[in-house]
mmCIF file of C-alpha atoms in Angstrom:
data_model
loop_
_atom_site.group_PDB
_atom_site.id
_atom_site.type_symbol
_atom_site.label_atom_id
_atom_site.label_comp_id
_atom_site.label_asym_id
_atom_site.label_seq_id
_atom_site.Cartn_x
_atom_site.Cartn_y
_atom_site.Cartn_z
ATOM 1 C CA UNK E 1 97.171 120.182 174.607
ATOM 2 C CA UNK E 2 98.414 120.253 171.026
ATOM 3 C CA UNK E 3 97.654 117.202 168.895
ATOM 4 C CA UNK E 4 100.539 115.541 167.091
ATOM 5 C CA UNK E 5 100.614 115.231 163.280
ATOM 6 C CA UNK E 6 99.872 111.537 163.750
ATOM 7 C CA UNK E 7 96.607 112.341 165.539
ATOM 8 C CA UNK E 8 95.580 114.744 162.745
ATOM 9 C CA UNK E 9 96.402 112.134 160.161
ATOM 10 C CA UNK E 10 94.378 109.521 161.985
ATOM 11 C CA UNK E 11 91.450 111.881 162.341
ATOM 12 C CA UNK E 12 91.608 112.756 158.652
ATOM 13 C CA UNK E 13 91.718 109.078 157.736
ATOM 14 C CA UNK E 14 88.649 108.299 159.854
ATOM 15 C CA UNK E 15 86.753 111.234 158.351
ATOM 16 C CA UNK E 16 87.690 110.150 154.818
ATOM 17 C CA UNK E 17 86.602 106.591 155.598
ATOM 18 C CA UNK E 18 83.245 107.740 156.986
ATOM 19 C CA UNK E 19 82.699 110.093 154.038
ATOM 20 C CA UNK E 20 83.485 107.272 151.642
ATOM 21 C CA UNK E 21 81.010 104.957 153.351
ATOM 22 C CA UNK E 22 78.308 107.651 153.308
ATOM 23 C CA UNK E 23 78.912 108.287 149.597
ATOM 24 C CA UNK E 24 78.832 104.542 148.909
ATOM 25 C CA UNK E 25 75.548 104.162 150.802
ATOM 26 C CA UNK E 26 74.055 107.164 148.998
ATOM 27 C CA UNK E 27 75.132 105.772 145.622
ATOM 28 C CA UNK E 28 73.670 102.364 146.487
ATOM 29 C CA UNK E 29 70.396 103.995 147.544
ATOM 30 C CA UNK E 30 70.221 105.983 144.314
ATOM 31 C CA UNK E 31 71.007 103.019 142.060
ATOM 32 C CA UNK E 32 68.661 100.645 143.903
ATOM 33 C CA UNK E 33 65.942 103.319 143.700
ATOM 34 C CA UNK E 34 66.459 103.548 139.945
ATOM 35 C CA UNK E 35 66.483 99.757 139.597
ATOM 36 C CA UNK E 36 63.267 99.438 141.619
ATOM 37 C CA UNK E 37 61.558 102.092 139.528
ATOM 38 C CA UNK E 38 62.668 100.456 136.284
ATOM 39 C CA UNK E 39 61.279 97.127 137.519
ATOM 40 C CA UNK E 40 57.965 98.808 138.360
ATOM 41 C CA UNK E 41 57.851 100.325 134.873
ATOM 42 C CA UNK E 42 58.598 96.966 133.222
ATOM 43 C CA UNK E 43 55.889 95.288 135.288
ATOM 44 C CA UNK E 44 53.377 97.993 134.353
ATOM 45 C CA UNK E 45 54.215 97.639 130.645
ATOM 46 C CA UNK E 46 53.757 93.845 130.793
ATOM 47 C CA UNK E 47 50.456 94.284 132.651
ATOM 48 C CA UNK E 48 49.323 96.913 130.158
ATOM 49 C CA UNK E 49 50.108 94.701 127.184
ATOM 50 C CA UNK E 50 48.188 91.848 128.828
ATOM 51 C CA UNK E 51 45.092 93.940 129.539
ATOM 52 C CA UNK E 52 45.098 95.452 126.027
ATOM 53 C CA UNK E 53 45.238 92.000 124.434
ATOM 54 C CA UNK E 54 42.493 90.705 126.744
ATOM 55 C CA UNK E 55 40.352 93.706 125.820
ATOM 56 C CA UNK E 56 41.034 93.118 122.143
ATOM 57 C CA UNK E 57 39.927 89.471 122.432
ATOM 58 C CA UNK E 58 36.752 90.443 124.267
ATOM 59 C CA UNK E 59 35.942 93.255 121.825
ATOM 60 C CA UNK E 60 36.492 91.080 118.752
ATOM 61 C CA UNK E 61 34.178 88.470 120.254
ATOM 62 C CA UNK E 62 31.668 91.132 121.294
ATOM 63 C CA UNK E 63 31.357 92.611 117.783
ATOM 64 C CA UNK E 64 31.304 89.185 116.110
ATOM 65 C CA UNK E 65 27.954 88.473 117.784
ATOM 66 C CA UNK E 66 24.668 90.393 117.709
ATOM 67 C CA UNK E 67 23.717 92.683 120.588
ATOM 68 C CA UNK E 68 20.983 90.366 121.785
ATOM 69 C CA UNK E 69 23.432 87.520 122.524
ATOM 70 C CA UNK E 70 22.998 86.548 126.208
ATOM 71 C CA UNK E 71 26.590 87.252 127.350
ATOM 72 C CA UNK E 72 26.989 90.615 125.649
ATOM 73 C CA UNK E 73 26.176 92.656 128.749
ATOM 74 C CA UNK E 74 28.955 90.973 130.668
ATOM 75 C CA UNK E 75 31.385 91.252 127.753
ATOM 76 C CA UNK E 76 30.710 94.959 127.317
ATOM 77 C CA UNK E 77 31.165 95.605 131.053
ATOM 78 C CA UNK E 78 34.493 93.760 130.996
ATOM 79 C CA UNK E 79 35.655 95.722 127.949
ATOM 80 C CA UNK E 80 34.808 99.088 129.534
ATOM 81 C CA UNK E 81 36.497 98.197 132.833
ATOM 82 C CA UNK E 82 39.639 96.885 131.139
ATOM 83 C CA UNK E 83 39.912 99.978 128.947
ATOM 84 C CA UNK E 84 39.702 102.116 132.056
ATOM 85 C CA UNK E 85 42.361 100.043 133.818
ATOM 86 C CA UNK E 86 44.622 100.288 130.759
ATOM 87 C CA UNK E 87 44.331 104.082 130.930
ATOM 88 C CA UNK E 88 45.215 103.979 134.649
ATOM 89 C CA UNK E 89 48.417 102.135 133.781
ATOM 90 C CA UNK E 90 49.172 104.597 130.975
ATOM 91 C CA UNK E 91 48.839 107.544 133.331
ATOM 92 C CA UNK E 92 50.912 105.788 135.999
ATOM 93 C CA UNK E 93 53.706 105.238 133.485
ATOM 94 C CA UNK E 94 53.661 108.392 131.404
ATOM 95 C CA UNK E 95 51.571 111.092 133.081
ATOM 96 C CA UNK E 96 54.451 113.454 133.780
ATOM 97 C CA UNK E 97 56.350 112.751 130.579
ATOM 98 C CA UNK E 98 56.371 113.900 126.968
ATOM 99 C CA UNK E 99 55.138 110.513 125.742
ATOM 100 C CA UNK E 100 51.807 110.854 127.544
ATOM 101 C CA UNK E 101 49.921 112.628 124.752
ATOM 102 C CA UNK E 102 51.046 110.078 122.157
ATOM 103 C CA UNK E 103 50.018 107.177 124.385
ATOM 104 C CA UNK E 104 46.702 108.837 125.245
ATOM 105 C CA UNK E 105 45.987 109.353 121.544
ATOM 106 C CA UNK E 106 46.574 105.657 120.812
ATOM 107 C CA UNK E 107 44.437 104.660 123.793
ATOM 108 C CA UNK E 108 41.588 106.871 122.537
ATOM 109 C CA UNK E 109 41.796 105.199 119.117
ATOM 110 C CA UNK E 110 41.607 101.781 120.756
ATOM 111 C CA UNK E 111 38.792 102.884 123.060
ATOM 112 C CA UNK E 112 36.755 104.115 120.099
ATOM 113 C CA UNK E 113 37.465 101.011 118.019
ATOM 114 C CA UNK E 114 36.053 98.932 120.880
ATOM 115 C CA UNK E 115 33.172 101.068 122.158
ATOM 116 C CA UNK E 116 31.933 103.513 119.512
ATOM 117 C CA UNK E 117 28.899 103.039 117.262
ATOM 118 C CA UNK E 118 26.233 100.739 118.630
ATOM 119 C CA UNK E 119 28.305 99.427 121.510
ATOM 120 C CA UNK E 120 25.947 98.442 124.308
ATOM 121 C CA UNK E 121 22.877 98.324 122.062
ATOM 122 C CA UNK E 122 20.797 95.191 122.335
ATOM 123 C CA UNK E 123 19.239 95.379 118.885
ATOM 124 C CA UNK E 124 22.383 95.780 116.774
ATOM 125 C CA UNK E 125 23.500 93.199 114.247
ATOM 126 C CA UNK E 126 26.881 91.467 114.411
ATOM 127 C CA UNK E 127 29.677 93.563 112.892
ATOM 128 C CA UNK E 128 32.648 91.203 112.629
ATOM 129 C CA UNK E 129 34.442 93.604 110.265
ATOM 130 C CA UNK E 130 35.173 95.841 113.241
ATOM 131 C CA UNK E 131 37.825 93.323 114.279
ATOM 132 C CA UNK E 132 40.344 94.897 111.908
ATOM 133 C CA UNK E 133 40.111 98.323 113.577
ATOM 134 C CA UNK E 134 40.258 96.727 117.011
ATOM 135 C CA UNK E 135 43.359 94.692 116.121
ATOM 136 C CA UNK E 136 45.168 97.618 114.491
ATOM 137 C CA UNK E 137 44.516 100.069 117.305
ATOM 138 C CA UNK E 138 45.385 97.495 120.002
ATOM 139 C CA UNK E 139 48.780 96.803 118.447
ATOM 140 C CA UNK E 140 49.369 100.501 117.774
ATOM 141 C CA UNK E 141 48.802 101.205 121.473
ATOM 142 C CA UNK E 142 51.112 98.392 122.572
ATOM 143 C CA UNK E 143 53.791 99.570 120.147
ATOM 144 C CA UNK E 144 53.534 103.154 121.403
ATOM 145 C CA UNK E 145 53.736 102.040 125.030
ATOM 146 C CA UNK E 146 56.756 99.774 124.542
ATOM 147 C CA UNK E 147 58.557 102.400 122.446
ATOM 148 C CA UNK E 148 57.769 105.245 124.836
ATOM 149 C CA UNK E 149 58.736 103.199 127.874
ATOM 150 C CA UNK E 150 62.401 103.275 126.780
ATOM 151 C CA UNK E 151 62.254 107.018 126.265
ATOM 152 C CA UNK E 152 61.362 107.616 129.904
ATOM 153 C CA UNK E 153 64.135 109.544 131.679
ATOM 154 C CA UNK E 154 66.438 107.519 133.910
ATOM 155 C CA UNK E 155 67.236 110.239 136.450
ATOM 156 C CA UNK E 156 65.612 110.241 139.866
ATOM 157 C CA UNK E 157 64.112 113.629 139.182
ATOM 158 C CA UNK E 158 60.956 113.355 137.164
ATOM 159 C CA UNK E 159 60.839 115.469 134.042
ATOM 160 C CA UNK E 160 57.643 117.460 133.739
ATOM 161 C CA UNK E 161 55.597 117.249 130.553
ATOM 162 C CA UNK E 162 55.833 120.470 128.579
ATOM 163 C CA UNK I 1 24.044 128.925 140.694
ATOM 164 C CA UNK I 2 25.646 126.266 138.547
ATOM 165 C CA UNK I 3 24.430 122.715 138.993
ATOM 166 C CA UNK I 4 26.675 119.790 139.711
ATOM 167 C CA UNK I 5 26.036 116.453 138.060
ATOM 168 C CA UNK I 6 28.014 113.620 139.592
ATOM 169 C CA UNK I 7 27.432 110.785 137.157
ATOM 170 C CA UNK I 8 28.619 107.972 139.430
ATOM 171 C CA UNK I 9 26.702 109.205 142.466
ATOM 172 C CA UNK I 10 23.531 110.601 140.905
ATOM 173 C CA UNK I 11 23.079 108.375 137.870
ATOM 174 C CA UNK I 12 25.121 105.180 137.688
ATOM 175 C CA UNK I 13 28.602 103.808 138.211
ATOM 176 C CA UNK I 14 28.112 101.672 135.111
ATOM 177 C CA UNK I 15 27.074 103.876 132.202
ATOM 178 C CA UNK I 16 26.488 102.019 128.959
ATOM 179 C CA UNK I 17 24.261 101.715 125.938
ATOM 180 C CA UNK I 18 22.626 104.392 123.831
ATOM 181 C CA UNK I 19 18.906 103.807 124.036
ATOM 182 C CA UNK I 20 16.339 103.030 126.759
ATOM 183 C CA UNK I 21 15.917 99.481 125.457
ATOM 184 C CA UNK I 22 19.639 98.928 126.139
ATOM 185 C CA UNK I 23 18.949 98.943 129.861
ATOM 186 C CA UNK I 24 19.801 101.029 132.904
ATOM 187 C CA UNK I 25 22.491 103.663 132.596
ATOM 188 C CA UNK I 26 21.936 104.400 128.908
ATOM 189 C CA UNK I 27 22.962 107.650 127.205
ATOM 190 C CA UNK I 28 19.487 108.765 126.132
ATOM 191 C CA UNK I 29 18.102 108.504 129.651
ATOM 192 C CA UNK I 30 21.066 110.399 131.092
ATOM 193 C CA UNK I 31 20.739 113.127 128.467
ATOM 194 C CA UNK I 32 17.028 113.651 129.069
ATOM 195 C CA UNK I 33 17.090 113.473 132.865
ATOM 196 C CA UNK I 34 20.308 115.332 133.610
ATOM 197 C CA UNK I 35 21.684 117.276 130.648
ATOM 198 C CA UNK I 36 18.651 118.571 128.829
ATOM 199 C CA UNK I 37 17.179 120.448 131.842
ATOM 200 C CA UNK I 38 20.419 122.425 132.126
ATOM 201 C CA UNK I 39 20.088 123.727 128.571
ATOM 202 C CA UNK I 40 16.340 124.223 128.774
ATOM 203 C CA UNK I 41 16.768 126.432 131.821
ATOM 204 C CA UNK I 42 19.762 128.280 130.342
ATOM 205 C CA UNK I 43 21.954 127.178 133.198
ATOM 206 C CA UNK I 44 25.448 125.804 133.445
ATOM 207 C CA UNK I 45 26.529 122.563 135.063
ATOM 208 C CA UNK I 46 29.684 120.927 136.273
ATOM 209 C CA UNK I 47 29.768 117.271 135.312
ATOM 210 C CA UNK I 48 31.910 115.069 137.555
ATOM 211 C CA UNK I 49 33.257 112.086 135.664
ATOM 212 C CA UNK I 50 35.190 110.412 138.481
ATOM 213 C CA UNK I 51 33.913 107.278 140.143
ATOM 214 C CA UNK I 52 32.369 105.431 137.215
ATOM 215 C CA UNK I 53 33.672 102.090 135.983
ATOM 216 C CA UNK I 54 34.426 103.755 132.643
ATOM 217 C CA UNK I 55 32.567 105.419 129.795
ATOM 218 C CA UNK I 56 31.879 103.695 126.489
ATOM 219 C CA UNK I 57 32.220 106.083 123.546
ATOM 220 C CA UNK I 58 28.663 105.227 122.453
ATOM 221 C CA UNK I 59 27.282 106.425 125.809
ATOM 222 C CA UNK I 60 29.217 109.712 125.692
ATOM 223 C CA UNK I 61 28.215 110.350 122.103
ATOM 224 C CA UNK I 62 24.547 109.640 122.726
ATOM 225 C CA UNK I 63 24.408 111.699 125.911
ATOM 226 C CA UNK I 64 26.281 114.822 124.834
ATOM 227 C CA UNK I 65 26.301 114.886 121.021
ATOM 228 C CA UNK I 66 22.652 113.831 121.249
ATOM 229 C CA UNK I 67 21.861 117.315 122.542
ATOM 230 C CA UNK I 68 22.905 118.638 119.132
ATOM 231 C CA UNK I 69 21.418 115.823 117.038
ATOM 232 C CA UNK I 70 18.147 115.264 118.875
ATOM 233 C CA UNK I 71 17.327 118.578 120.504
ATOM 234 C CA UNK I 72 18.810 121.052 118.068
ATOM 235 C CA UNK I 73 21.136 122.892 120.420
ATOM 236 C CA UNK I 74 24.222 124.342 118.792
ATOM 237 C CA UNK I 75 27.607 122.790 119.454
ATOM 238 C CA UNK I 76 28.785 126.001 121.108
ATOM 239 C CA UNK I 77 25.764 126.085 123.414
ATOM 240 C CA UNK I 78 26.402 122.532 124.535
ATOM 241 C CA UNK I 79 30.123 123.043 125.048
ATOM 242 C CA UNK I 80 29.506 126.291 126.957
ATOM 243 C CA UNK I 81 26.848 124.805 129.219
ATOM 244 C CA UNK I 82 28.966 122.036 130.711
ATOM 245 C CA UNK I 83 32.271 122.013 132.519
ATOM 246 C CA UNK I 84 33.894 118.699 133.287
ATOM 247 C CA UNK I 85 35.780 117.551 136.342
ATOM 248 C CA UNK I 86 38.076 114.539 136.227
ATOM 249 C CA UNK I 87 40.302 114.570 139.282
ATOM 250 C CA UNK I 88 41.525 111.059 138.667
ATOM 251 C CA UNK I 89 43.991 111.298 135.758
ATOM 252 C CA UNK I 90 42.636 108.213 134.011
ATOM 253 C CA UNK I 91 39.275 109.970 133.535
ATOM 254 C CA UNK I 92 40.776 113.005 131.782
ATOM 255 C CA UNK I 93 40.724 111.560 128.250
ATOM 256 C CA UNK I 94 36.923 111.369 128.492
ATOM 257 C CA UNK I 95 36.733 115.164 128.703
ATOM 258 C CA UNK I 96 38.405 115.451 125.310
ATOM 259 C CA UNK I 97 36.245 112.674 123.886
ATOM 260 C CA UNK I 98 33.025 114.441 124.897
ATOM 261 C CA UNK I 99 34.150 117.694 123.268
ATOM 262 C CA UNK I 100 35.123 115.766 120.135
ATOM 263 C CA UNK I 101 31.751 114.023 119.854
ATOM 264 C CA UNK I 102 29.867 117.289 120.318
ATOM 265 C CA UNK I 103 31.999 119.014 117.680
ATOM 266 C CA UNK I 104 31.517 116.121 115.247
ATOM 267 C CA UNK I 105 27.763 115.791 115.844
ATOM 268 C CA UNK I 106 25.784 115.978 112.630
ATOM 269 C CA UNK I 107 22.711 118.175 112.818
ATOM 270 C CA UNK I 108 19.815 116.522 110.953
ATOM 271 C CA UNK I 109 18.886 118.358 107.766
ATOM 272 C CA UNK I 110 16.073 120.875 108.161
ATOM 273 C CA UNK I 111 16.539 121.183 111.921
ATOM 274 C CA UNK I 112 17.219 124.637 113.334
ATOM 275 C CA UNK I 113 19.221 125.110 116.506
ATOM 276 C CA UNK I 114 17.172 125.991 119.614
ATOM 277 C CA UNK I 115 17.498 129.711 120.457
#
């Protein structure tokens, strides 16, 4: 039985409607995926800034006192663990992107400012002057992270680091 | 056969400090017990970095660059003797730090590298 032009028109209309709805749903999924990822990135940056500043405070306090001070063991353990966590956040954010090497470089500078020299030694004297290096490298890392965060690609397809 | 040194499993999850008086997990102790035998026996070792709570720069310097400073091995010998594994991405920067500390190690005047 041959369909009438009206039937074809109706069929076409239904197909167009369904296709439109599918496209709308796909677009919504893509945009909500992007929004969710951007929120995750923002949260990670805020968390990273917080842990870097906490580490800075601990490290400044650690170096302001001599190694024999009773709480130094706990302070040094907290510094090392926070530095490690900060690097985990850096890799989570930037591992597959061009910014990673710049962020890693700043993290290494901060790590060394906090833990090089006589870090962990019980018989060292207080070295409060190390605070300046710790402050500078902490803020340099935060600046690099916040700058690089906005250079991350927006597309759903992750760009590989060259 | 190359040795494997898993720092977290065989030594400590909490490395820290340079010298024995600094307590358990110090760099000198790790160097003498785990790293030095590899060089003395002309072997090679794979050092697994994963699993530790983190590595202070002072520990890494004392353990690895200490082989150059305290035992007279050349920088090339030390770098050739050890390969590093860091499966977890956040441990990878430590591989570069170790190489840097070995390269920057200052050999005490008058000391000749072990042949």
